[in-house]
Amino acid sequence: MAVSLSQFRALVAVNDHGGFAAAADELGITQSAVSHAVAALEAELGAVLVVRKPVFALTATGVEVLAHARSALASADALVSAATEVGDRAGTVRLAAPSTVCFGLLPGLLSGWKSAFPSITVRVFEGDDPELVAWLDDGTVDAAILVNPEHPHPDAVTVDRDDYRAVVRNDHPLADAERIEVADLLDDSVLVSGGGCGPEVTAMFRRHDPRFRPAQRVYDNAALLNFVAAGLGITVFPSIGSGMLAPGTRMLPLNPPIERALVFSGPSHRPWNPLVQALRNTLSPAAATGQSET
């Protein structure tokens, strides 16, 4: 069987960019070359991987092959990078992070990495916490900033810490409190993120009231915070996202504090791309204290 990395790369690009034309633009080759590579892969495997019409989609077999393709490409890219001296390294690192981390932490990291390694491009993928681990495992990304990982990789490094905070309007009865207990918020309409930290925030309230149900789940963080500003309820949000607050609202620390570790990591089950190691080596472990209070 003569399956090639170029065929795998074509399949991944076609899936990730939603079609052959967009994949060709991404890879810098012709659309016919992408189509030929995918067709050749299908011929080698004896299976249809892509339904081309009327709507582009991967078949069930295509989805299965895609996972192996990602893993093979990630390993191959790591091997190529390992053969290059650190000072001369060039390439792309695909980095995943939650939206609040993208907003509050990544700009500084990206700026530092750009100065240290001008030939390394970091492409950012925004996702929810459970997605990040899956993306690392299947090779969708090369690295991620994980929130409170259960089993951190030995080479992972905690780059920052934050905590959960109540977000209320400035005219809320508790707006002037130095700290707020979660139980004190149960009398309000509680708005919870539909993704990201939503499950952890929901669990936080259910520890005080097992019957707790959020008034609304809102998937977009900007909308969630604007709902608070509009007087539709309160929420609990990571402090690293304080810069996202809508006018007329404020963040208040919780009592007791509920902290999060933000951990830079590569994959758990295969060698890290040396470009990821190079980025990691520029990071200083976070201090034990969280961010300054808002």
GROMACS .gro file of C-alpha atoms in nm:
model
  294
    1MET     CA    1   0.000   0.000   0.000
    2ALA     CA    2   0.153   0.334  -0.111
    3VAL     CA    3  -0.032   0.584   0.107
    4SER     CA    4   0.160   0.913   0.124
    5LEU     CA    5   0.175   1.206   0.361
    6SER     CA    6   0.074   1.439   0.078
    7GLN     CA    7  -0.248   1.239   0.039
    8PHE     CA    8  -0.313   1.263   0.411
    9ARG     CA    9  -0.239   1.637   0.401
   10ALA     CA   10  -0.487   1.685   0.118
   11LEU     CA   11  -0.761   1.497   0.307
   12VAL     CA   12  -0.704   1.700   0.622
   13ALA     CA   13  -0.705   2.029   0.431
   14VAL     CA   14  -1.022   1.938   0.240
   15ASN     CA   15  -1.198   1.859   0.567
   16ASP     CA   16  -1.069   2.156   0.766
   17HIS     CA   17  -1.139   2.412   0.494
   18GLY     CA   18  -1.468   2.270   0.370
   19GLY     CA   19  -1.385   2.178   0.013
   20PHE     CA   20  -1.127   2.125  -0.257
   21ALA     CA   21  -1.089   2.486  -0.372
   22ALA     CA   22  -1.025   2.620  -0.022
   23ALA     CA   23  -0.789   2.330   0.050
   24ALA     CA   24  -0.593   2.414  -0.265
   25ASP     CA   25  -0.556   2.775  -0.151
   26GLU     CA   26  -0.433   2.661   0.189
   27LEU     CA   27  -0.182   2.412   0.047
   28GLY     CA   28  -0.065   2.636  -0.237
   29ILE     CA   29  -0.140   2.381  -0.509
   30THR     CA   30  -0.407   2.346  -0.775
   31GLN     CA   31  -0.757   2.221  -0.701
   32SER     CA   32  -0.705   1.932  -0.943
   33ALA     CA   33  -0.393   1.828  -0.750
   34VAL     CA   34  -0.592   1.818  -0.425
   35SER     CA   35  -0.869   1.618  -0.591
   36HIS     CA   36  -0.617   1.377  -0.740
   37ALA     CA   37  -0.445   1.324  -0.405
   38VAL     CA   38  -0.772   1.243  -0.228
   39ALA     CA   39  -0.884   1.017  -0.513
   40ALA     CA   40  -0.549   0.834  -0.501
   41LEU     CA   41  -0.589   0.784  -0.126
   42GLU     CA   42  -0.937   0.642  -0.179
   43ALA     CA   43  -0.801   0.406  -0.444
   44GLU     CA   44  -0.523   0.285  -0.214
   45LEU     CA   45  -0.765   0.224   0.072
   46GLY     CA   46  -1.043   0.085  -0.145
   47ALA     CA   47  -1.303   0.308   0.016
   48VAL     CA   48  -1.488   0.633  -0.052
   49LEU     CA   49  -1.369   0.896   0.193
   50VAL     CA   50  -1.539   1.210   0.064
   51VAL     CA   51  -1.889   1.271  -0.069
   52ARG     CA   52  -1.840   1.550  -0.319
   53LYS     CA   53  -2.198   1.628  -0.426
   54PRO     CA   54  -2.455   1.763  -0.360
   55VAL     CA   55  -2.299   1.871  -0.030
   56PHE     CA   56  -1.936   1.812   0.065
   57ALA     CA   57  -1.893   1.572   0.360
   58LEU     CA   58  -1.668   1.296   0.485
   59THR     CA   59  -1.804   0.943   0.489
   60ALA     CA   60  -1.788   0.737   0.808
   61THR     CA   61  -1.471   0.577   0.676
   62GLY     CA   62  -1.337   0.920   0.589
   63VAL     CA   63  -1.385   1.038   0.947
   64GLU     CA   64  -1.194   0.735   1.074
   65VAL     CA   65  -0.910   0.782   0.825
   66LEU     CA   66  -0.896   1.154   0.908
   67ALA     CA   67  -0.797   1.080   1.268
   68HIS     CA   68  -0.509   0.859   1.152
   69ALA     CA   69  -0.406   1.120   0.894
   70ARG     CA   70  -0.386   1.393   1.158
   71SER     CA   71  -0.176   1.175   1.387
   72ALA     CA   72   0.060   1.073   1.106
   73LEU     CA   73   0.107   1.432   0.992
   74ALA     CA   74   0.170   1.556   1.345
   75SER     CA   75   0.438   1.290   1.396
   76ALA     CA   76   0.596   1.361   1.057
   77ASP     CA   77   0.605   1.735   1.122
   78ALA     CA   78   0.763   1.672   1.462
   79LEU     CA   79   1.027   1.452   1.301
   80VAL     CA   80   1.114   1.721   1.046
   81SER     CA   81   1.140   1.984   1.317
   82ALA     CA   82   1.359   1.758   1.530
   83ALA     CA   83   1.614   1.745   1.248
   84THR     CA   84   1.659   2.123   1.256
   85GLU     CA   85   1.868   2.321   1.501
   86VAL     CA   86   1.662   2.529   1.745
   87GLY     CA   87   1.802   2.859   1.623
   88ASP     CA   88   1.708   2.783   1.262
   89ARG     CA   89   1.365   2.637   1.323
   90ALA     CA   90   1.082   2.752   1.107
   91GLY     CA   91   0.731   2.625   1.068
   92THR     CA   92   0.380   2.642   1.204
   93VAL     CA   93   0.251   2.547   1.547
   94ARG     CA   94  -0.124   2.497   1.580
   95LEU     CA   95  -0.224   2.612   1.928
   96ALA     CA   96  -0.569   2.569   2.083
   97ALA     CA   97  -0.711   2.766   2.375
   98PRO     CA   98  -1.047   2.862   2.531
   99SER     CA   99  -1.195   3.195   2.426
  100THR     CA  100  -1.117   3.376   2.753
  101VAL     CA  101  -0.755   3.262   2.733
  102CYS     CA  102  -0.740   3.379   2.371
  103PHE     CA  103  -0.858   3.719   2.489
  104GLY     CA  104  -0.668   3.765   2.813
  105LEU     CA  105  -0.347   3.562   2.789
  106LEU     CA  106  -0.257   3.476   2.430
  107PRO     CA  107  -0.182   3.827   2.296
  108GLY     CA  108   0.115   3.858   2.530
  109LEU     CA  109   0.238   3.504   2.464
  110LEU     CA  110   0.208   3.544   2.087
  111SER     CA  111   0.398   3.871   2.097
  112GLY     CA  112   0.681   3.715   2.299
  113TRP     CA  113   0.704   3.412   2.073
  114LYS     CA  114   0.709   3.630   1.762
  115SER     CA  115   1.008   3.820   1.899
  116ALA     CA  116   1.191   3.505   2.007
  117PHE     CA  117   1.112   3.294   1.700
  118PRO     CA  118   1.024   3.515   1.401
  119SER     CA  119   1.027   3.209   1.170
  120ILE     CA  120   0.767   3.019   1.374
  121THR     CA  121   0.403   3.093   1.294
  122VAL     CA  122   0.148   3.018   1.566
  123ARG     CA  123  -0.203   2.951   1.435
  124VAL     CA  124  -0.469   2.982   1.705
  125PHE     CA  125  -0.768   2.749   1.730
  126GLU     CA  126  -1.040   2.858   1.972
  127GLY     CA  127  -1.241   2.584   2.142
  128ASP     CA  128  -1.410   2.460   2.458
  129ASP     CA  129  -1.208   2.281   2.725
  130PRO     CA  130  -1.309   1.920   2.633
  131GLU     CA  131  -1.239   1.990   2.265
  132LEU     CA  132  -0.881   2.094   2.334
  133VAL     CA  133  -0.784   1.756   2.478
  134ALA     CA  134  -0.945   1.573   2.186
  135TRP     CA  135  -0.768   1.800   1.937
  136LEU     CA  136  -0.433   1.727   2.102
  137ASP     CA  137  -0.498   1.354   2.098
  138ASP     CA  138  -0.602   1.333   1.732
  139GLY     CA  139  -0.337   1.572   1.597
  140THR     CA  140  -0.570   1.858   1.506
  141VAL     CA  141  -0.340   2.086   1.706
  142ASP     CA  142   0.020   2.060   1.823
  143ALA     CA  143  -0.028   2.233   2.159
  144ALA     CA  144  -0.298   2.377   2.380
  145ILE     CA  145  -0.351   2.588   2.686
  146LEU     CA  146  -0.558   2.363   2.909
  147VAL     CA  147  -0.762   2.464   3.210
  148ASN     CA  148  -0.704   2.252   3.523
  149PRO     CA  149  -0.597   1.938   3.333
  150GLU     CA  150  -0.656   1.622   3.538
  151HIS     CA  151  -0.336   1.450   3.431
  152PRO     CA  152  -0.092   1.713   3.303
  153HIS     CA  153   0.199   1.602   3.088
  154PRO     CA  154   0.535   1.603   3.276
  155ASP     CA  155   0.665   1.874   3.040
  156ALA     CA  156   0.354   2.091   3.070
  157VAL     CA  157   0.397   2.427   3.239
  158THR     CA  158   0.144   2.642   3.425
  159VAL     CA  159   0.172   2.980   3.257
  160ASP     CA  160  -0.096   3.167   3.450
  161ARG     CA  161  -0.362   3.132   3.717
  162ASP     CA  162  -0.698   3.301   3.742
  163ASP     CA  163  -1.017   3.253   3.940
  164TYR     CA  164  -1.392   3.258   3.893
  165ARG     CA  165  -1.570   3.582   3.977
  166ALA     CA  166  -1.926   3.703   3.996
  167VAL     CA  167  -2.029   3.949   3.725
  168VAL     CA  168  -2.308   4.186   3.829
  169ARG     CA  169  -2.445   4.524   3.725
  170ASN     CA  170  -2.314   4.827   3.908
  171ASP     CA  171  -2.660   4.876   4.063
  172HIS     CA  172  -2.680   4.519   4.199
  173PRO     CA  173  -2.741   4.507   4.578
  174LEU     CA  174  -2.410   4.322   4.625
  175ALA     CA  175  -2.209   4.537   4.384
  176ASP     CA  176  -2.007   4.699   4.664
  177ALA     CA  177  -1.923   4.375   4.844
  178GLU     CA  178  -1.556   4.287   4.874
  179ARG     CA  179  -1.634   3.919   4.813
  180ILE     CA  180  -1.948   3.722   4.733
  181GLU     CA  181  -2.041   3.368   4.833
  182VAL     CA  182  -2.187   3.153   4.558
  183ALA     CA  183  -2.493   3.082   4.774
  184ASP     CA  184  -2.570   3.456   4.782
  185LEU     CA  185  -2.617   3.453   4.405
  186LEU     CA  186  -2.888   3.187   4.400
  187ASP     CA  187  -3.162   3.447   4.450
  188ASP     CA  188  -3.071   3.601   4.112
  189SER     CA  189  -3.139   3.474   3.762
  190VAL     CA  190  -2.811   3.297   3.692
  191LEU     CA  191  -2.683   3.303   3.335
  192VAL     CA  192  -2.431   3.034   3.242
  193SER     CA  193  -2.206   2.988   2.942
  194GLY     CA  194  -2.333   2.718   2.708
  195GLY     CA  195  -1.977   2.596   2.653
  196GLY     CA  196  -1.633   2.656   2.793
  197CYS     CA  197  -1.654   2.696   3.172
  198GLY     CA  198  -2.033   2.645   3.175
  199PRO     CA  199  -2.029   2.290   3.319
  200GLU     CA  200  -1.791   2.388   3.599
  201VAL     CA  201  -1.996   2.697   3.688
  202THR     CA  202  -2.315   2.490   3.689
  203ALA     CA  203  -2.150   2.234   3.919
  204MET     CA  204  -2.037   2.520   4.143
  205PHE     CA  205  -2.398   2.628   4.201
  206ARG     CA  206  -2.527   2.271   4.236
  207ARG     CA  207  -2.291   2.211   4.526
  208HIS     CA  208  -2.507   2.467   4.709
  209ASP     CA  209  -2.841   2.367   4.557
  210PRO     CA  210  -2.868   2.029   4.379
  211ARG     CA  211  -3.185   2.153   4.205
  212PHE     CA  212  -3.010   2.451   4.048
  213ARG     CA  213  -3.098   2.526   3.686
  214PRO     CA  214  -2.956   2.827   3.503
  215ALA     CA  215  -3.204   3.085   3.382
  216GLN     CA  216  -3.034   3.074   3.041
  217ARG     CA  217  -2.733   2.915   2.875
  218VAL     CA  218  -2.559   3.158   2.641
  219TYR     CA  219  -2.288   3.029   2.407
  220ASP     CA  220  -2.133   3.359   2.303
  221ASN     CA  221  -1.930   3.522   2.579
  222ALA     CA  222  -1.995   3.877   2.458
  223ALA     CA  223  -2.368   3.808   2.453
  224LEU     CA  224  -2.351   3.651   2.799
  225LEU     CA  225  -2.184   3.959   2.947
  226ASN     CA  226  -2.418   4.194   2.761
  227PHE     CA  227  -2.715   4.003   2.907
  228VAL     CA  228  -2.581   4.089   3.252
  229ALA     CA  229  -2.547   4.454   3.151
  230ALA     CA  230  -2.909   4.449   3.030
  231GLY     CA  231  -3.029   4.336   3.374
  232LEU     CA  232  -3.126   3.984   3.268
  233GLY     CA  233  -2.929   3.818   3.545
  234ILE     CA  234  -2.580   3.763   3.687
  235THR     CA  235  -2.307   3.523   3.586
  236VAL     CA  236  -1.980   3.374   3.705
  237PHE     CA  237  -1.688   3.424   3.468
  238PRO     CA  238  -1.309   3.369   3.465
  239SER     CA  239  -1.116   3.671   3.588
  240ILE     CA  240  -0.882   3.651   3.288
  241GLY     CA  241  -1.178   3.772   3.082
  242SER     CA  242  -1.222   4.093   3.284
  243GLY     CA  243  -1.139   4.301   2.977
  244MET     CA  244  -1.450   4.163   2.806
  245LEU     CA  245  -1.691   4.316   3.060
  246ALA     CA  246  -1.976   4.527   2.926
  247PRO     CA  247  -2.011   4.888   3.047
  248GLY     CA  248  -2.206   4.923   3.369
  249THR     CA  249  -2.093   4.588   3.511
  250ARG     CA  250  -1.819   4.473   3.745
  251MET     CA  251  -1.642   4.159   3.866
  252LEU     CA  252  -1.641   4.059   4.231
  253PRO     CA  253  -1.418   3.788   4.385
  254LEU     CA  254  -1.586   3.480   4.527
  255ASN     CA  255  -1.553   3.363   4.885
  256PRO     CA  256  -1.384   3.120   4.905
  257PRO     CA  257  -1.183   3.173   4.583
  258ILE     CA  258  -1.217   2.908   4.313
  259GLU     CA  259  -0.895   2.911   4.112
  260ARG     CA  260  -0.791   2.774   3.774
  261ALA     CA  261  -0.449   2.677   3.642
  262LEU     CA  262  -0.381   2.762   3.277
  263VAL     CA  263  -0.139   2.501   3.149
  264PHE     CA  264   0.061   2.501   2.824
  265SER     CA  265   0.094   2.144   2.697
  266GLY     CA  266   0.167   1.930   2.397
  267PRO     CA  267   0.002   1.590   2.329
  268SER     CA  268   0.004   1.318   2.592
  269HIS     CA  269   0.053   1.012   2.373
  270ARG     CA  270   0.320   1.107   2.119
  271PRO     CA  271   0.640   1.312   2.114
  272TRP     CA  272   0.602   1.688   2.115
  273ASN     CA  273   0.689   1.880   1.804
  274PRO     CA  274   1.026   2.045   1.880
  275LEU     CA  275   0.874   2.377   1.777
  276VAL     CA  276   0.628   2.332   2.064
  277GLN     CA  277   0.917   2.255   2.297
  278ALA     CA  278   1.091   2.571   2.179
  279LEU     CA  279   0.782   2.779   2.261
  280ARG     CA  280   0.742   2.604   2.593
  281ASN     CA  281   1.100   2.679   2.694
  282THR     CA  282   1.031   3.053   2.681
  283LEU     CA  283   0.754   3.026   2.940
  284SER     CA  284   0.804   3.095   3.308
  285PRO     CA  285   0.587   2.896   3.550
  286ALA     CA  286   0.309   3.109   3.697
  287ALA     CA  287   0.336   3.231   4.052
  288ALA     CA  288   0.111   3.074   4.310
  289THR     CA  289  -0.111   3.381   4.329
  290GLY     CA  290  -0.385   3.460   4.081
  291GLN     CA  291  -0.442   3.776   3.886
  292SER     CA  292  -0.488   4.108   4.057
  293GLU     CA  293  -0.841   4.189   4.160
  294THR     CA  294  -1.058   4.387   3.923
   0.00000   0.00000   0.00000
